[in-house]
Short mmCIF file of C-alpha atoms and ligand atoms in Angstrom, two decimals:
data_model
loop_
_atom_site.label_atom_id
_atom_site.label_comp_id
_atom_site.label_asym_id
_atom_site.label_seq_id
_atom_site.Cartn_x
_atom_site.Cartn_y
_atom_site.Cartn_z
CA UNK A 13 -30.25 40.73 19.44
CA UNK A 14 -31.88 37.46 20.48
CA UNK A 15 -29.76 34.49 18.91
CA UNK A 16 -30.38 30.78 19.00
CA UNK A 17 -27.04 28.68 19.19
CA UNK A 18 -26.80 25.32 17.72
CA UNK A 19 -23.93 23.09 18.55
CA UNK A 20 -24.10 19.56 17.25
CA UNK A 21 -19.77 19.49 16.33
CA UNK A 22 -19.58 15.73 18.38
CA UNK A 23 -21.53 13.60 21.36
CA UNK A 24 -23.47 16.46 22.59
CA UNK A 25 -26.35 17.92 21.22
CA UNK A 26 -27.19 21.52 22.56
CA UNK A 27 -29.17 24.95 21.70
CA UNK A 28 -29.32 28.05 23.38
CA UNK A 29 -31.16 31.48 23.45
CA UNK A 30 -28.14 33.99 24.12
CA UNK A 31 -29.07 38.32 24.29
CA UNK A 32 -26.45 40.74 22.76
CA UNK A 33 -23.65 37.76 22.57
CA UNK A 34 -23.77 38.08 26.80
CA UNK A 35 -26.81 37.27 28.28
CA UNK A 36 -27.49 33.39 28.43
CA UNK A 37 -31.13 32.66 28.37
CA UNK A 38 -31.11 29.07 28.07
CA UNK A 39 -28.47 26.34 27.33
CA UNK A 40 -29.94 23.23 27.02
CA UNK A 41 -27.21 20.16 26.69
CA UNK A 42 -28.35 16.76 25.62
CA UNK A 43 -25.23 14.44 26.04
CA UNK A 44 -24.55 10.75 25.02
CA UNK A 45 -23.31 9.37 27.99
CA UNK A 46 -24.99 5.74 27.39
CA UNK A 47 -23.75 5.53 24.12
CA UNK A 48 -20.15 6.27 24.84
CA UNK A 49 -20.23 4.28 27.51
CA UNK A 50 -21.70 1.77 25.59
CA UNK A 51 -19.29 1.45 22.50
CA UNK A 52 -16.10 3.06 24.59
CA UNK A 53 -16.00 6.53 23.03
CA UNK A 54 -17.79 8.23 20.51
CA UNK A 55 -18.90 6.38 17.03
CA UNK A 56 -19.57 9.14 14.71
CA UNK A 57 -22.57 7.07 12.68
CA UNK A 58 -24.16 6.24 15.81
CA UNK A 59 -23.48 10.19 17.35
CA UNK A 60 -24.82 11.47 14.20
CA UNK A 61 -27.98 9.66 14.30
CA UNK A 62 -28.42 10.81 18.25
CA UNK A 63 -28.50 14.23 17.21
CA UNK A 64 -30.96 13.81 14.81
CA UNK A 65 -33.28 12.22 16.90
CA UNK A 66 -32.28 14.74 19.17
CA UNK A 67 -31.89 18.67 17.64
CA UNK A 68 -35.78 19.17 17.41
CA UNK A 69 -36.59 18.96 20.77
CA UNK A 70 -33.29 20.41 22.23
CA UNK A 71 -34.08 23.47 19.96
CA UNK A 72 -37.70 23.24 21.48
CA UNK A 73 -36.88 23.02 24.95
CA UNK A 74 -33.97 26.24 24.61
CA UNK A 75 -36.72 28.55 23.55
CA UNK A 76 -39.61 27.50 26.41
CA UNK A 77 -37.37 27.48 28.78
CA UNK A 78 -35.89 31.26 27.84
CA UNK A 79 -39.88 31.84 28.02
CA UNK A 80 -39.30 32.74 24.30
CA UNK A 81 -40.88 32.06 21.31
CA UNK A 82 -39.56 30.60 17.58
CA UNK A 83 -40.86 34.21 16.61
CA UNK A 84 -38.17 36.22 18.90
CA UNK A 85 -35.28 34.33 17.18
CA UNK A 86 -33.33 37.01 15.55
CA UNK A 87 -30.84 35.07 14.13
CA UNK A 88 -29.01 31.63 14.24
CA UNK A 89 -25.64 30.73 15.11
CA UNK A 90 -24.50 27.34 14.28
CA UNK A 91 -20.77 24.78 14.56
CA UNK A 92 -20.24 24.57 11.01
CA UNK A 93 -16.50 23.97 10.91
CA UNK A 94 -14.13 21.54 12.82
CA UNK A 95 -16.25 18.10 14.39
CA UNK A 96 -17.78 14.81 12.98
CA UNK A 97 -19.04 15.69 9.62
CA UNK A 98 -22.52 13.51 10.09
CA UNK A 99 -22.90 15.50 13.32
CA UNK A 100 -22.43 19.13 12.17
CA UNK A 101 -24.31 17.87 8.83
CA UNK A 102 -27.64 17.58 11.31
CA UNK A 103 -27.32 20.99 13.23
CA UNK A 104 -26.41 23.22 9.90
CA UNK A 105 -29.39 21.61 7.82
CA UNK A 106 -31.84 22.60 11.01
CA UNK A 107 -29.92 26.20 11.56
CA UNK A 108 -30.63 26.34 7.58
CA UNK A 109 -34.20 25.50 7.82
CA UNK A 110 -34.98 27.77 10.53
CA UNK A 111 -33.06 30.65 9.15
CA UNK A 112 -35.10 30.21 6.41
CA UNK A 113 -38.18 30.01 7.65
CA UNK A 114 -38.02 32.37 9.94
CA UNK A 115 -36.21 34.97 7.20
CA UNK A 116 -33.32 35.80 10.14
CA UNK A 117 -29.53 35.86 9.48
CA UNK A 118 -27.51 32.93 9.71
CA UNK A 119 -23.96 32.35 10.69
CA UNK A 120 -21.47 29.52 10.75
CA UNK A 121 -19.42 28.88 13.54
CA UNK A 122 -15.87 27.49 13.85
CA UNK A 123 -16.22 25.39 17.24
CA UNK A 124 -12.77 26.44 18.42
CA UNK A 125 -13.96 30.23 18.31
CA UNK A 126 -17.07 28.89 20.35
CA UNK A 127 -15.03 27.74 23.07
CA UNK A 128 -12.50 31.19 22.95
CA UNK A 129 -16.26 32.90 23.70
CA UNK A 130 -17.21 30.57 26.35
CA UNK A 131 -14.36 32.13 28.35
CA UNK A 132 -15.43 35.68 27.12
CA UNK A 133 -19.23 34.64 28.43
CA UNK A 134 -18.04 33.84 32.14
CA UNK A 135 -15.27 37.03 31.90
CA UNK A 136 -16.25 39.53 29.77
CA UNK A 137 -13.44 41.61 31.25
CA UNK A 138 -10.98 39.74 29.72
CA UNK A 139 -8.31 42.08 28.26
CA UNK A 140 -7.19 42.13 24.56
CA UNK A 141 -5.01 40.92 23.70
CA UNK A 142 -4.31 38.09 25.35
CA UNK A 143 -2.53 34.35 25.09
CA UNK A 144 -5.78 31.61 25.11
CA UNK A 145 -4.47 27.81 25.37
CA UNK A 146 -7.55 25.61 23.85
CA UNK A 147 -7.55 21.89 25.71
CA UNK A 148 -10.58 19.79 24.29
CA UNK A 149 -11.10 16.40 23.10
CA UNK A 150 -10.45 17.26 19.70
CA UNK A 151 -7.69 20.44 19.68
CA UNK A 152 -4.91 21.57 21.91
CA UNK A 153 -4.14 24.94 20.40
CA UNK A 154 -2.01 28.23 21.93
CA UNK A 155 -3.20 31.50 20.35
CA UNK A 156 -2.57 34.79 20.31
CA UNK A 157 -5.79 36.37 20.46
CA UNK A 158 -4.67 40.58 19.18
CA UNK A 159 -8.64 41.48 19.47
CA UNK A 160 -12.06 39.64 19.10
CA UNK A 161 -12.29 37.78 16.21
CA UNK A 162 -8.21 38.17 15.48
CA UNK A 163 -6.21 35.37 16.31
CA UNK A 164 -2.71 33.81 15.48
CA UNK A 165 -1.55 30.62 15.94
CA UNK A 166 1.48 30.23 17.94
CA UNK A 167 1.44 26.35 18.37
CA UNK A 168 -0.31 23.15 18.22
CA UNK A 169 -0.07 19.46 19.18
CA UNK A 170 1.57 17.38 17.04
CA UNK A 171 -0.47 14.36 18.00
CA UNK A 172 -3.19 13.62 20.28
CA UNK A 173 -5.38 16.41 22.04
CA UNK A 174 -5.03 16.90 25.86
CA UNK A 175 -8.71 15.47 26.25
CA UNK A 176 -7.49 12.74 23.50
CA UNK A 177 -4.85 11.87 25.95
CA UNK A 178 -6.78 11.93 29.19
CA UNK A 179 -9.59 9.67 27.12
CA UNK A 180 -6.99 7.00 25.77
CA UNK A 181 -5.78 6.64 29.03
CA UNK A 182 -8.84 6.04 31.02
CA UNK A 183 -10.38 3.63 28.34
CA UNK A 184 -6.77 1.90 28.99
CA UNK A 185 -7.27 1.77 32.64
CA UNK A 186 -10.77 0.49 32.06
CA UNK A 187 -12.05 3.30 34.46
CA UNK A 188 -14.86 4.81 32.47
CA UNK A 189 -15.75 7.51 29.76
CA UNK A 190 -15.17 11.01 28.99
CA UNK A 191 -11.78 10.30 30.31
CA UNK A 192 -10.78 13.65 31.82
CA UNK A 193 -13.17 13.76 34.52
CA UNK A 194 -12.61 10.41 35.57
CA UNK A 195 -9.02 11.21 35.72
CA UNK A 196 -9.49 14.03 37.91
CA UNK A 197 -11.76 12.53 39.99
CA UNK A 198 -8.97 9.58 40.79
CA UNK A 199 -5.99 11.98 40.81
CA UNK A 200 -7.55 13.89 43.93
CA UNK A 201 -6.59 10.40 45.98
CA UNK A 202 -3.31 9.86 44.29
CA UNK A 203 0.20 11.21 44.72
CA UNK A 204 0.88 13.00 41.98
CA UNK A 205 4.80 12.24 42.17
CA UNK A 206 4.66 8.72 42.38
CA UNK A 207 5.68 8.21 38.70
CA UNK A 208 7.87 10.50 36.54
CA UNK A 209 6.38 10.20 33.46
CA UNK A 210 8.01 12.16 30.53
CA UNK A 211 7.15 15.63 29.67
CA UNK A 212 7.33 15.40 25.93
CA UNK A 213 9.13 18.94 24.31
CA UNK A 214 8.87 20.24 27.89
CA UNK A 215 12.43 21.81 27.23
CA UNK A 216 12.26 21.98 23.46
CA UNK A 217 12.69 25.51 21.40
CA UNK A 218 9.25 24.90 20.28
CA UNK A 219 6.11 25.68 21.50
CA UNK A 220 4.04 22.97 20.38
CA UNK A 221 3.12 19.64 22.12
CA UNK A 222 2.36 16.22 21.70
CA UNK A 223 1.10 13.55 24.14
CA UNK A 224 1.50 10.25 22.28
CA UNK A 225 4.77 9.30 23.86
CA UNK A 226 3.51 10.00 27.38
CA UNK A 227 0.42 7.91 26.51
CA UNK A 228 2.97 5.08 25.21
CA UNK A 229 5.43 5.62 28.74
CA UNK A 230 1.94 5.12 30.79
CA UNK A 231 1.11 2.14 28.81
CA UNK A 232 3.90 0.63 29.34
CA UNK A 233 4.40 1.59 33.01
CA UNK A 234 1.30 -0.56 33.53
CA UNK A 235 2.07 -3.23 31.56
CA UNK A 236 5.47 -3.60 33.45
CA UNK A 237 3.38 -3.88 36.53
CA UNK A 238 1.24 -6.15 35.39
CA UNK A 239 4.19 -8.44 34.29
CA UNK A 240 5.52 -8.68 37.36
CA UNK A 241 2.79 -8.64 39.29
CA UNK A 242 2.91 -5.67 40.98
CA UNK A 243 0.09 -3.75 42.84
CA UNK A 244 -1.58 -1.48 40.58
CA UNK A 245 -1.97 2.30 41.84
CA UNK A 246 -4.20 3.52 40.03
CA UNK A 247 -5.26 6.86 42.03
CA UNK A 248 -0.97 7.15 41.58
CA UNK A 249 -1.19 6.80 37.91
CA UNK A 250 -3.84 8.82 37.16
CA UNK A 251 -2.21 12.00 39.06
CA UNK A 252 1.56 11.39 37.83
CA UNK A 253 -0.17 11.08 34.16
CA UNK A 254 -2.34 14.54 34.67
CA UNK A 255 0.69 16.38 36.20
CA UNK A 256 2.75 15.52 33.41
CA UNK A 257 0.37 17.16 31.14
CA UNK A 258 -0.37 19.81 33.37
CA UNK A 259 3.02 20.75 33.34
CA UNK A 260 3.46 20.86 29.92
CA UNK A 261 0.15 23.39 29.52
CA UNK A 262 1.58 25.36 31.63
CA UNK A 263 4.68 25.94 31.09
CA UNK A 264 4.72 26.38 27.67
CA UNK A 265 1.66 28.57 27.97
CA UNK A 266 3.96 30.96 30.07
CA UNK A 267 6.68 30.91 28.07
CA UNK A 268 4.53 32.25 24.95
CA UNK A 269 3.10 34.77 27.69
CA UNK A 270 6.20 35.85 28.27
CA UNK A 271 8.29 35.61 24.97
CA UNK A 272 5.29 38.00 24.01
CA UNK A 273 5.18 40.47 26.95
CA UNK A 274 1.22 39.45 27.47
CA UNK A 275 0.37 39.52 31.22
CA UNK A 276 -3.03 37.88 30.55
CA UNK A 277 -3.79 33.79 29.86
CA UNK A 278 -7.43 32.47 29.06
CA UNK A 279 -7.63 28.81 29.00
CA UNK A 280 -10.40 26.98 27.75
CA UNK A 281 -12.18 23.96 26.28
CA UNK A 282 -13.68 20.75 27.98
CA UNK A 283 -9.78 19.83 29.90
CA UNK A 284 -10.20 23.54 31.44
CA UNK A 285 -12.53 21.79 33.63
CA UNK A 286 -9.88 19.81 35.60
CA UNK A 287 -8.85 20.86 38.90
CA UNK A 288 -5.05 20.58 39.08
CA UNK A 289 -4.69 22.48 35.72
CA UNK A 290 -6.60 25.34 37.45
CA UNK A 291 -4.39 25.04 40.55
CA UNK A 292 -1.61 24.43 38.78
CA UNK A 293 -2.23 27.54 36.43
CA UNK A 294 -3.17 30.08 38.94
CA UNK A 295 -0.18 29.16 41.11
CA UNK A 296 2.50 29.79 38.57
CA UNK A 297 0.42 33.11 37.01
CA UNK A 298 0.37 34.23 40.39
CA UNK A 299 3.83 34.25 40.62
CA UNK A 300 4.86 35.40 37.46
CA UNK A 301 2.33 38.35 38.08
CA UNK A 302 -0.35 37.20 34.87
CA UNK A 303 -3.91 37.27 34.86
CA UNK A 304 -5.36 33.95 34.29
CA UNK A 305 -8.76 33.15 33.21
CA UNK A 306 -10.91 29.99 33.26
CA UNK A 307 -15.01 29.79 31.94
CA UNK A 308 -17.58 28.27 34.43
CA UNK A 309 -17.53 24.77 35.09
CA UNK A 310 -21.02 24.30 32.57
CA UNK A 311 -19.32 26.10 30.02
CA UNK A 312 -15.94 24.56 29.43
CA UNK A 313 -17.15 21.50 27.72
CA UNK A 314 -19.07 21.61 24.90
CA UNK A 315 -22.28 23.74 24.67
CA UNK A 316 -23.87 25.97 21.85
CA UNK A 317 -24.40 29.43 24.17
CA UNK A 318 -20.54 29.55 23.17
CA UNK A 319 -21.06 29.23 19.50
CA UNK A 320 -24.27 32.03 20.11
CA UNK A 321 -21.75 34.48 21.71
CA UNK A 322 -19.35 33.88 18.65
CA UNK A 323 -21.79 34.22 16.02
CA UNK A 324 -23.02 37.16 17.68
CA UNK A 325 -19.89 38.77 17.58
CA UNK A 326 -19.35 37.71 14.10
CA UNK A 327 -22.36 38.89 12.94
CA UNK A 328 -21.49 42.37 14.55
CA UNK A 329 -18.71 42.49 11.78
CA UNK A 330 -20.96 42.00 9.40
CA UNK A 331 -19.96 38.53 8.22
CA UNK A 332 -23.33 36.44 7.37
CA UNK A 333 -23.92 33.07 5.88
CA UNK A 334 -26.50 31.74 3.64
CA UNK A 335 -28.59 28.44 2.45
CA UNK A 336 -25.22 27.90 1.11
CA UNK A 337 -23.19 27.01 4.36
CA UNK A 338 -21.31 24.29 4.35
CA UNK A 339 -19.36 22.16 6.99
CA UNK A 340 -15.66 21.71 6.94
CA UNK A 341 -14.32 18.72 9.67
CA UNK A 342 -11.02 20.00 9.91
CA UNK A 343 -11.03 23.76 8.92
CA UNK A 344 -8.38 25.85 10.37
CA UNK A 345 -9.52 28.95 12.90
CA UNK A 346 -10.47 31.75 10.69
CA UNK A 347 -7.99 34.77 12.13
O1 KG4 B 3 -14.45 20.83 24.69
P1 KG4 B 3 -15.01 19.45 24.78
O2 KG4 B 3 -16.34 19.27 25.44
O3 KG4 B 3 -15.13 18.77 23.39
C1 KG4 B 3 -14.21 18.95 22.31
O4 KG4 B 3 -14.27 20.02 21.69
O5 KG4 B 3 -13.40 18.04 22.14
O6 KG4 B 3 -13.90 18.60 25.54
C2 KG4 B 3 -14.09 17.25 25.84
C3 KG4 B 3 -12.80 16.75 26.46
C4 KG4 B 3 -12.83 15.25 26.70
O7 KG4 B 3 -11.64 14.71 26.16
C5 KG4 B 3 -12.88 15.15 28.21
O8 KG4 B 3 -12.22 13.99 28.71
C6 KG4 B 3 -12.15 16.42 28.63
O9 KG4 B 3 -12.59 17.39 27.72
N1 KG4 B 3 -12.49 16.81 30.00
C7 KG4 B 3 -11.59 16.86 31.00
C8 KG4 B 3 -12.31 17.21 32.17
N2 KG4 B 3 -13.62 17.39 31.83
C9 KG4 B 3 -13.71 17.14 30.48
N3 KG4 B 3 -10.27 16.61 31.01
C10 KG4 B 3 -9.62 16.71 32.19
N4 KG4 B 3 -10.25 17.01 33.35
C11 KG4 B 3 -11.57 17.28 33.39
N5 KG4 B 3 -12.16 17.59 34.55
ZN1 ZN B 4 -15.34 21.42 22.08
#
């Protein structure tokens, strides 16, 4: 089954052509660099807007460059729940339209499940079940993942995201936008002890996170420099900062691993991306003897051959959507 993906949840605008929820035809990603960089993150008016200039001809260019048609579409997968409401508005009302027109199923997407199938796109051999830590911009999430489709939440963060960390920190440091890449980039010339910033609930009962005070020790770190006019490491900052919150993904991704006798991790989402949490992960899975998973680099951040590989498999199950289909910014995972 031939299914066109539409992903439109925040800053990037993307469609794909995806065969049998596993074969990725074309993934065409339209992103919004010069406008975050312009206005220092993403302004959902202005992000909105950008994708509707945008979704026609990203939609356009998925299907010639598959070598496809509109006519081959056999159905349409689209981010309908969690995201900037004026941004998944634009890509439900054209994945309504063409589902329409074209007389093909449609189905609804939450963009959390999109990213869980990003991993399953680069692995498909990933056992079930398994424990999958989310990191994005907008979610930090640990789940329990029994089957496809079947998930429970074990814990959340109780503030910012990880990607909402590694952003507020970099717009801080006046180094650039998204955030997390920047970070990494730096961090690979720092010393990643330099600093010892706090690892917030690192030794708590619970399994949830939260990155606001670490934010608030960095802050203030620098400040305290500042004030007394210290040299500035930044390269030094930027690592101690990452390891902290490397070393809280980890370890209490483990711990859930191992509290439920699950030899097998997936992490993904746009912060699976960086480089020390990879290193950092398959170093300590190693050891404890755990499978760990990561998606391609291209599909960690955001992109809609994830959300055609989840609708697929959603549509397998028989779930289907209709002209009805609404969006929901802040809907919980379906499980
Ligand atoms: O999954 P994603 O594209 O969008 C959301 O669903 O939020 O994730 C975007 C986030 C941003 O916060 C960005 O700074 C972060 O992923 N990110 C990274 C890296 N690449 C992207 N964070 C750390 N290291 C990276 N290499
Ligand atoms: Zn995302």
């Amino acid at each position: 089954m031939l299914v066109l993906g539409i992903e439109t949840s925040c800053d990037e605008t993307s469609a794909a052509l995806v065969a049998d929820g596993n074969t990725v035809l074309s993934n065409v990603i339209a992103t919004q660099l010069d406008l975050l960089n312009k206005f220092g993150g993403v302004v959902p008016e202005n992000a909105a807007r950008r994708h509707a200039e945008l979704i026609g001809y990203v939609i356009k260019e998925a299907i010639d460059s598959a070598g496809k048609t509109l006519g081959d579409v056999e159905a349409i997968a689209v981010t309908a729940r969690q995201g900037l409401i004026g941004s998944l508005l634009v890509g439900v009302a054209a994945a309504k339209t063409l589902s329409y027109v074209l007389q093909v199923p449609l189905i609804g997407v939450h963009h959390i499940e999109g990213h869980i199938f990003a991993n399953l796109l680069s692995n498909p051999q990933i056992p079930m079940p398994h424990i999958c830590r989310t990191v994005s911009g907008g979610h930090t999430m640990l789940l329990h993942t029994r089957d496809y489709c079947q998930y429970e939440l074990i814990a959340s963060t109780l503030d910012d995201a990880a990607g909402e960390a590694f952003d507020k920190i970099a717009k801080f440091l006046e180094v650039g936008f998204p955030g997390g890449p920047v970070i990494d980039k730096l961090s690979t010339g720092g010393n990643r002890k330099a600093f010892n910033f706090p690892r917030p609930l690192l030794k708590a009962s619970t399994l949830d996170f939260s990155f606001s005070g670490l934010k608030t020790s960095v802050i203030n770190h620098f400040k305290e420099k500042v004030r007394n006019n210290e040299a500035l490491p930044l390269e030094d900052i930027a690592a101690s900062f990452q390891e902290a919150v490397v070393d809280v993904l980890v370890a209490k991704t483990l711990r859930a691993a191992a509290e439920r006798e699950i030899h097998v991790v997936s992490v993904t989402g746009g912060v699976s991306a960086n480089r020390r949490l990879r290193e950092a992960f398959q170093d300590t899975c190693k050891r404890r003897g755990v499978a760990v998973f990561f998606p391609e680099l291209a599909m960690c951040t955001d992109n809609a051959a994830m959300i055609a590989a989840a609708g697929y498999a959603r549509l397998q199950r028989g779930e289907t959507d209709d002209l009805s289909l609404d969006v929901f910014p802040n809907a919980p995972l379906e499980v």
